């Protein structure tokens, strides 16, 4: 017996409603709603087909399927835009955090950090121990002149001329409360044949980094 066309269209509309409902339920879920969008499109197409070929009969099921599908598609678009915006904001915040962290350690803020401290690089002191060995040291006095606790690392370089570095730099790490002072010793145990060169050298703070988090 030949199946009636309206019955086939009714089944198509019911399938469209079921697919639309599945799409609607999952339309707000990240990543999952990519599939929901496809399901909603299929549901919409089924609903439209059912509506077009069922103009002379009850169109309620087709209309319901179309409405559910359109709502699902709209939710997917809105949520995808929202997630994209959230991810973009998170990415920008991460970039800012990385840049801020790098600015603390790459030396770009050296002059800024030096305004928070009073650093006195003393003279290189030498002492002959009587056995032909010359002991060396340089006392460095550092005071935190800011109103906040600091945790800084200083790089001190000796120069034999205005641009020529003499040996490796020395490093000082301090953690000071406001108005707190400390004395550190650097340039100890210098090569004996370089002592005079270091006595004649000039010394500069070439880098300050902030170790606080």
PDB file of N, CA and C in Angstrom, residues 79-120:
ATOM      1  N   UNK A  79      27.500  32.449  21.586  1.00  0.00           N
ATOM      2  CA  UNK A  79      28.450  31.836  22.523  1.00  0.00           C
ATOM      3  C   UNK A  79      29.843  31.737  21.927  1.00  0.00           C
ATOM      4  N   UNK A  80      29.927  31.430  20.626  1.00  0.00           N
ATOM      5  CA  UNK A  80      31.234  31.360  19.975  1.00  0.00           C
ATOM      6  C   UNK A  80      31.920  32.723  20.020  1.00  0.00           C
ATOM      7  N   UNK A  81      31.141  33.777  19.773  1.00  0.00           N
ATOM      8  CA  UNK A  81      31.691  35.136  19.839  1.00  0.00           C
ATOM      9  C   UNK A  81      32.147  35.458  21.256  1.00  0.00           C
ATOM     10  N   UNK A  82      31.332  35.017  22.238  1.00  0.00           N
ATOM     11  CA  UNK A  82      31.672  35.268  23.640  1.00  0.00           C
ATOM     12  C   UNK A  82      32.946  34.530  24.034  1.00  0.00           C
ATOM     13  N   UNK A  83      33.045  33.248  23.648  1.00  0.00           N
ATOM     14  CA  UNK A  83      34.232  32.470  23.975  1.00  0.00           C
ATOM     15  C   UNK A  83      35.462  33.045  23.287  1.00  0.00           C
ATOM     16  N   UNK A  84      35.287  33.464  22.034  1.00  0.00           N
ATOM     17  CA  UNK A  84      36.401  34.045  21.293  1.00  0.00           C
ATOM     18  C   UNK A  84      36.897  35.321  21.958  1.00  0.00           C
ATOM     19  N   UNK A  85      35.935  36.147  22.409  1.00  0.00           N
ATOM     20  CA  UNK A  85      36.289  37.389  23.098  1.00  0.00           C
ATOM     21  C   UNK A  85      37.008  37.097  24.415  1.00  0.00           C
ATOM     22  N   UNK A  86      36.507  36.083  25.141  1.00  0.00           N
ATOM     23  CA  UNK A  86      37.127  35.717  26.419  1.00  0.00           C
ATOM     24  C   UNK A  86      38.549  35.201  26.213  1.00  0.00           C
ATOM     25  N   UNK A  87      38.719  34.364  25.193  1.00  0.00           N
ATOM     26  CA  UNK A  87      40.056  33.834  24.895  1.00  0.00           C
ATOM     27  C   UNK A  87      40.998  34.944  24.462  1.00  0.00           C
ATOM     28  N   UNK A  88      40.470  35.885  23.671  1.00  0.00           N
ATOM     29  CA  UNK A  88      41.282  37.008  23.215  1.00  0.00           C
ATOM     30  C   UNK A  88      41.720  37.863  24.395  1.00  0.00           C
ATOM     31  N   UNK A  89      40.779  38.117  25.322  1.00  0.00           N
ATOM     32  CA  UNK A  89      41.114  38.908  26.518  1.00  0.00           C
ATOM     33  C   UNK A  89      42.141  38.195  27.382  1.00  0.00           C
ATOM     34  N   UNK A  90      41.951  36.866  27.533  1.00  0.00           N
ATOM     35  CA  UNK A  90      42.899  36.081  28.324  1.00  0.00           C
ATOM     36  C   UNK A  90      44.283  36.107  27.693  1.00  0.00           C
ATOM     37  N   UNK A  91      44.310  36.034  26.363  1.00  0.00           N
ATOM     38  CA  UNK A  91      45.590  36.082  25.655  1.00  0.00           C
ATOM     39  C   UNK A  91      46.283  37.422  25.840  1.00  0.00           C
ATOM     40  N   UNK A  92      45.509  38.503  25.781  1.00  0.00           N
ATOM     41  CA  UNK A  92      46.083  39.836  25.966  1.00  0.00           C
ATOM     42  C   UNK A  92      46.609  40.011  27.391  1.00  0.00           C
ATOM     43  N   UNK A  93      45.848  39.500  28.369  1.00  0.00           N
ATOM     44  CA  UNK A  93      46.293  39.592  29.761  1.00  0.00           C
ATOM     45  C   UNK A  93      47.570  38.782  29.978  1.00  0.00           C
ATOM     46  N   UNK A  94      47.643  37.620  29.328  1.00  0.00           N
ATOM     47  CA  UNK A  94      48.852  36.792  29.435  1.00  0.00           C
ATOM     48  C   UNK A  94      50.039  37.505  28.821  1.00  0.00           C
ATOM     49  N   UNK A  95      49.824  38.154  27.676  1.00  0.00           N
ATOM     50  CA  UNK A  95      50.902  38.902  27.020  1.00  0.00           C
ATOM     51  C   UNK A  95      51.378  40.055  27.899  1.00  0.00           C
ATOM     52  N   UNK A  96      50.402  40.744  28.529  1.00  0.00           N
ATOM     53  CA  UNK A  96      50.766  41.844  29.417  1.00  0.00           C
ATOM     54  C   UNK A  96      51.577  41.338  30.604  1.00  0.00           C
ATOM     55  N   UNK A  97      51.146  40.195  31.143  1.00  0.00           N
ATOM     56  CA  UNK A  97      51.846  39.614  32.291  1.00  0.00           C
ATOM     57  C   UNK A  97      53.267  39.213  31.924  1.00  0.00           C
ATOM     58  N   UNK A  98      53.417  38.613  30.742  1.00  0.00           N
ATOM     59  CA  UNK A  98      54.752  38.200  30.279  1.00  0.00           C
ATOM     60  C   UNK A  98      55.632  39.419  30.045  1.00  0.00           C
ATOM     61  N   UNK A  99      55.051  40.445  29.402  1.00  0.00           N
ATOM     62  CA  UNK A  99      55.819  41.668  29.134  1.00  0.00           C
ATOM     63  C   UNK A  99      56.253  42.334  30.436  1.00  0.00           C
ATOM     64  N   UNK A 100      55.322  42.373  31.400  1.00  0.00           N
ATOM     65  CA  UNK A 100      55.642  42.977  32.695  1.00  0.00           C
ATOM     66  C   UNK A 100      56.753  42.209  33.389  1.00  0.00           C
ATOM     67  N   UNK A 101      56.672  40.880  33.319  1.00  0.00           N
ATOM     68  CA  UNK A 101      57.706  40.038  33.926  1.00  0.00           C
ATOM     69  C   UNK A 101      59.044  40.241  33.237  1.00  0.00           C
ATOM     70  N   UNK A 102      59.021  40.328  31.896  1.00  0.00           N
ATOM     71  CA  UNK A 102      60.260  40.531  31.148  1.00  0.00           C
ATOM     72  C   UNK A 102      60.874  41.893  31.444  1.00  0.00           C
ATOM     73  N   UNK A 103      59.997  42.909  31.573  1.00  0.00           N
ATOM     74  CA  UNK A 103      60.499  44.256  31.860  1.00  0.00           C
ATOM     75  C   UNK A 103      61.196  44.315  33.219  1.00  0.00           C
ATOM     76  N   UNK A 104      60.795  43.431  34.127  1.00  0.00           N
ATOM     77  CA  UNK A 104      61.429  43.408  35.436  1.00  0.00           C
ATOM     78  C   UNK A 104      62.848  42.859  35.381  1.00  0.00           C
ATOM     79  N   UNK A 105      63.095  41.965  34.418  1.00  0.00           N
ATOM     80  CA  UNK A 105      64.370  41.230  34.422  1.00  0.00           C
ATOM     81  C   UNK A 105      65.297  41.541  33.259  1.00  0.00           C
ATOM     82  N   UNK A 106      64.795  42.226  32.220  1.00  0.00           N
ATOM     83  CA  UNK A 106      65.649  42.437  31.047  1.00  0.00           C
ATOM     84  C   UNK A 106      66.498  43.705  31.116  1.00  0.00           C
ATOM     85  N   UNK A 107      66.373  44.446  32.205  1.00  0.00           N
ATOM     86  CA  UNK A 107      67.207  45.637  32.376  1.00  0.00           C
ATOM     87  C   UNK A 107      66.616  46.903  31.802  1.00  0.00           C
ATOM     88  N   UNK A 108      65.455  46.814  31.150  1.00  0.00           N
ATOM     89  CA  UNK A 108      64.850  47.997  30.546  1.00  0.00           C
ATOM     90  C   UNK A 108      64.422  49.040  31.576  1.00  0.00           C
ATOM     91  N   UNK A 109      64.190  48.588  32.810  1.00  0.00           N
ATOM     92  CA  UNK A 109      63.740  49.512  33.861  1.00  0.00           C
ATOM     93  C   UNK A 109      64.853  49.859  34.847  1.00  0.00           C
ATOM     94  N   UNK A 110      66.092  49.678  34.410  1.00  0.00           N
ATOM     95  CA  UNK A 110      67.226  49.926  35.312  1.00  0.00           C
ATOM     96  C   UNK A 110      67.192  51.324  35.918  1.00  0.00           C
ATOM     97  N   UNK A 111      67.016  52.327  35.085  1.00  0.00           N
ATOM     98  CA  UNK A 111      67.002  53.712  35.589  1.00  0.00           C
ATOM     99  C   UNK A 111      65.835  53.945  36.544  1.00  0.00           C
ATOM    100  N   UNK A 112      64.714  53.319  36.245  1.00  0.00           N
ATOM    101  CA  UNK A 112      63.545  53.449  37.116  1.00  0.00           C
ATOM    102  C   UNK A 112      63.825  52.850  38.484  1.00  0.00           C
ATOM    103  N   UNK A 113      64.432  51.656  38.513  1.00  0.00           N
ATOM    104  CA  UNK A 113      64.699  50.983  39.780  1.00  0.00           C
ATOM    105  C   UNK A 113      65.784  51.713  40.574  1.00  0.00           C
ATOM    106  N   UNK A 114      66.737  52.313  39.878  1.00  0.00           N
ATOM    107  CA  UNK A 114      67.805  53.037  40.576  1.00  0.00           C
ATOM    108  C   UNK A 114      67.273  54.254  41.339  1.00  0.00           C
ATOM    109  N   UNK A 115      66.091  54.741  40.933  1.00  0.00           N
ATOM    110  CA  UNK A 115      65.485  55.858  41.657  1.00  0.00           C
ATOM    111  C   UNK A 115      64.945  55.425  43.013  1.00  0.00           C
ATOM    112  N   UNK A 116      64.813  54.129  43.215  1.00  0.00           N
ATOM    113  CA  UNK A 116      64.284  53.612  44.485  1.00  0.00           C
ATOM    114  C   UNK A 116      65.371  53.293  45.502  1.00  0.00           C
ATOM    115  N   UNK A 117      66.628  53.440  45.106  1.00  0.00           N
ATOM    116  CA  UNK A 117      67.723  53.061  45.990  1.00  0.00           C
ATOM    117  C   UNK A 117      68.841  54.103  45.942  1.00  0.00           C
ATOM    118  N   UNK A 118      69.613  54.091  46.995  1.00  0.00           N
ATOM    119  CA  UNK A 118      70.841  54.900  47.047  1.00  0.00           C
ATOM    120  C   UNK A 118      71.997  53.919  47.078  1.00  0.00           C
ATOM    121  N   UNK A 119      72.772  53.879  45.997  1.00  0.00           N
ATOM    122  CA  UNK A 119      73.860  52.915  45.875  1.00  0.00           C
ATOM    123  C   UNK A 119      75.193  53.648  45.879  1.00  0.00           C
ATOM    124  N   UNK A 120      76.076  53.238  46.789  1.00  0.00           N
ATOM    125  CA  UNK A 120      77.412  53.834  46.873  1.00  0.00           C
ATOM    126  C   UNK A 120      78.449  52.760  46.542  1.00  0.00           C
TER     127      UNK A 120
END
